[in-house]
Amino acid sequence: MAPILYDFALAPSPRRARILLAEKGIAHETVQIDLARGEQLSEAYRSINPACTVPALKLDSGTILTENIGIAAWADAVKPEPALLGSTPEEKGLVLSWNARIEFEGFMPIAEILRNTSKGMAGRALPGPLDFEQIPALAERGSVRLKQFFEMLNGRLKGRDFIAIDRFSLADITALVCIDFAKWVKHEPKPEHADLLRWHSAMSARSSAKA
């Protein structure tokens, strides 16, 4: 049996899993969980992932992985090439460090803006089974942080084709999805971010980016 990916085609987090599985060439089945209709909060899906988030990957053993980093670790272990988490100890450290930094400095600010300004997320300022009220000040802070994030990545990419190591890695997947996700909150790299824009164009041209 193939693994089952619980997905929502429009959401950024499961897109990260789709790109990773495409890059690894790992076949899987897909079940769509409609976040717009709140299917992630249903009892049926809670039995799969009590955190009420996507992606979730159900393995042949019945084990369910509910975080992108866990899915990536599993995928690199079952199919070592291409090594998207790095091959050497140094590469592994760099990939995971940059991946974490992109999540904290990029994804988190976008989420702060989106979840604290969207009318559709009133009372749902955090994902998961519990309800939280919006805090508008967090959106303002997120906007400032996101601009700094673009500057940081642009600097990192000067003279480089990839973010963490000298080839495509999990960090590039995370950053690609993050940059595209930023458009949801009307933020994107500016012309002065030439190296970031060059990198983004190259990453977007990969066949996995359409997954």
Tab-separated table of N, CA and C in Angstrom, residues 12-13 16 102-118 121-122 124-127 132-143 145-146 149 177-187:
chain	number	residue	atom	x	y	z
A	12	PRO	N	-0.711	26.184	2.260
A	12	PRO	CA	0.741	26.111	2.076
A	12	PRO	C	1.419	24.932	2.765
A	13	SER	N	1.000	24.584	3.960
A	13	SER	CA	1.705	23.520	4.683
A	13	SER	C	1.669	22.176	3.959
A	16	ARG	N	4.074	21.920	1.016
A	16	ARG	CA	5.457	21.564	1.347
A	16	ARG	C	5.639	20.050	1.284
A	102	ILE	N	13.603	29.724	8.536
A	102	ILE	CA	12.575	30.142	7.583
A	102	ILE	C	11.184	30.013	8.192
A	103	GLU	N	10.954	28.942	8.925
A	103	GLU	CA	9.652	28.777	9.588
A	103	GLU	C	9.403	29.898	10.593
A	104	PHE	N	10.428	30.233	11.378
A	104	PHE	CA	10.250	31.231	12.441
A	104	PHE	C	10.199	32.650	11.905
A	105	GLU	N	11.081	32.970	10.971
A	105	GLU	CA	11.186	34.342	10.491
A	105	GLU	C	10.293	34.637	9.282
A	106	GLY	N	9.801	33.575	8.626
A	106	GLY	CA	8.965	33.768	7.448
A	106	GLY	C	7.539	33.301	7.639
A	107	PHE	N	7.375	32.004	7.897
A	107	PHE	CA	6.016	31.475	8.040
A	107	PHE	C	5.269	32.079	9.226
A	108	MET	N	5.947	32.237	10.347
A	108	MET	CA	5.252	32.758	11.519
A	108	MET	C	4.720	34.182	11.308
A	109	PRO	N	5.506	35.101	10.765
A	109	PRO	CA	4.954	36.431	10.499
A	109	PRO	C	3.761	36.427	9.537
A	110	ILE	N	3.823	35.581	8.505
A	110	ILE	CA	2.687	35.505	7.578
A	110	ILE	C	1.439	35.044	8.323
A	111	ALA	N	1.602	34.013	9.144
A	111	ALA	CA	0.469	33.507	9.920
A	111	ALA	C	-0.060	34.559	10.879
A	112	GLU	N	0.851	35.345	11.471
A	112	GLU	CA	0.415	36.402	12.384
A	112	GLU	C	-0.454	37.422	11.664
A	113	ILE	N	-0.055	37.780	10.435
A	113	ILE	CA	-0.837	38.745	9.671
A	113	ILE	C	-2.184	38.146	9.273
A	114	LEU	N	-2.132	36.970	8.653
A	114	LEU	CA	-3.347	36.362	8.113
A	114	LEU	C	-4.359	36.048	9.198
A	115	ARG	N	-3.915	35.398	10.242
A	115	ARG	CA	-4.856	34.910	11.245
A	115	ARG	C	-5.368	36.011	12.164
A	116	ASN	N	-4.680	37.139	12.188
A	116	ASN	CA	-5.134	38.224	13.049
A	116	ASN	C	-5.798	39.367	12.295
A	117	THR	N	-5.995	39.196	10.981
A	117	THR	CA	-6.696	40.217	10.194
A	117	THR	C	-7.866	39.640	9.403
A	118	SER	N	-7.822	38.357	9.061
A	118	SER	CA	-8.858	37.764	8.227
A	118	SER	C	-10.188	37.667	8.973
A	121	MET	N	-11.284	34.250	9.932
A	121	MET	CA	-10.582	33.587	11.021
A	121	MET	C	-10.848	34.242	12.365
A	122	ALA	N	-11.880	35.066	12.425
A	122	ALA	CA	-12.265	35.662	13.699
A	122	ALA	C	-12.567	34.550	14.699
A	124	ARG	N	-10.524	32.312	15.469
A	124	ARG	CA	-9.712	31.146	15.077
A	124	ARG	C	-8.300	31.616	14.741
A	125	ALA	N	-7.705	32.385	15.658
A	125	ALA	CA	-6.418	33.019	15.379
A	125	ALA	C	-5.249	32.043	15.402
A	126	LEU	N	-5.458	30.839	15.846
A	126	LEU	CA	-4.432	29.796	15.795
A	126	LEU	C	-5.060	28.525	15.237
A	127	PRO	N	-4.281	27.746	14.471
A	127	PRO	CA	-4.811	26.459	13.992
A	127	PRO	C	-4.942	25.484	15.148
A	132	PHE	N	-9.026	30.786	19.543
A	132	PHE	CA	-8.306	31.916	20.125
A	132	PHE	C	-8.722	33.185	19.400
A	133	GLU	N	-8.861	34.277	20.149
A	133	GLU	CA	-9.243	35.558	19.572
A	133	GLU	C	-8.073	36.202	18.834
A	134	GLN	N	-8.399	37.030	17.864
A	134	GLN	CA	-7.382	37.734	17.106
A	134	GLN	C	-6.735	38.843	17.938
A	135	ILE	N	-5.470	39.108	17.635
A	135	ILE	CA	-4.720	40.189	18.283
A	135	ILE	C	-4.136	41.061	17.168
A	136	PRO	N	-4.780	42.169	16.824
A	136	PRO	CA	-4.340	42.982	15.682
A	136	PRO	C	-2.877	43.411	15.752
A	137	ALA	N	-2.349	43.648	16.940
A	137	ALA	CA	-0.957	44.089	17.067
A	137	ALA	C	0.017	43.050	16.532
A	138	LEU	N	-0.362	41.791	16.605
A	138	LEU	CA	0.511	40.745	16.076
A	138	LEU	C	0.627	40.838	14.562
A	139	ALA	N	-0.456	41.261	13.912
A	139	ALA	CA	-0.418	41.438	12.459
A	139	ALA	C	0.540	42.562	12.088
A	140	GLU	N	0.518	43.636	12.856
A	140	GLU	CA	1.425	44.757	12.598
A	140	GLU	C	2.870	44.321	12.769
A	141	ARG	N	3.139	43.573	13.817
A	141	ARG	CA	4.498	43.070	14.036
A	141	ARG	C	4.905	42.115	12.921
A	142	GLY	N	3.966	41.264	12.488
A	142	GLY	CA	4.259	40.310	11.430
A	142	GLY	C	4.676	40.992	10.142
A	143	SER	N	4.050	42.106	9.819
A	143	SER	CA	4.379	42.838	8.607
A	143	SER	C	5.812	43.349	8.638
A	145	ARG	N	8.260	42.068	10.492
A	145	ARG	CA	9.141	40.901	10.470
A	145	ARG	C	9.283	40.331	9.064
A	146	LEU	N	8.207	40.347	8.300
A	146	LEU	CA	8.237	39.758	6.964
A	146	LEU	C	9.143	40.559	6.037
A	149	PHE	N	12.549	39.568	6.780
A	149	PHE	CA	12.797	38.219	6.280
A	149	PHE	C	13.246	38.243	4.819
A	177	VAL	N	7.641	27.829	-0.645
A	177	VAL	CA	6.234	27.873	-0.238
A	177	VAL	C	5.973	29.116	0.606
A	178	CYS	N	6.935	29.483	1.429
A	178	CYS	CA	6.786	30.671	2.275
A	178	CYS	C	6.648	31.941	1.432
A	179	ILE	N	7.519	32.104	0.439
A	179	ILE	CA	7.462	33.297	-0.414
A	179	ILE	C	6.123	33.363	-1.150
A	180	ASP	N	5.661	32.223	-1.654
A	180	ASP	CA	4.371	32.208	-2.345
A	180	ASP	C	3.217	32.480	-1.378
A	181	PHE	N	3.321	31.971	-0.170
A	181	PHE	CA	2.295	32.174	0.852
A	181	PHE	C	2.199	33.652	1.242
A	182	ALA	N	3.320	34.348	1.206
A	182	ALA	CA	3.340	35.759	1.603
A	182	ALA	C	2.412	36.600	0.733
A	183	LYS	N	2.169	36.157	-0.501
A	183	LYS	CA	1.256	36.902	-1.379
A	183	LYS	C	-0.157	36.937	-0.811
A	184	TRP	N	-0.490	35.938	0.014
A	184	TRP	CA	-1.821	35.925	0.641
A	184	TRP	C	-2.045	37.158	1.506
A	185	VAL	N	-0.954	37.693	2.062
A	185	VAL	CA	-1.074	38.862	2.939
A	185	VAL	C	-0.475	40.100	2.259
A	186	LYS	N	-0.404	40.038	0.915
A	186	LYS	CA	0.000	41.172	0.086
A	186	LYS	C	1.431	41.630	0.370
A	187	HIS	N	2.293	40.657	0.591
A	187	HIS	CA	3.722	40.922	0.732
A	187	HIS	C	4.457	40.054	-0.275
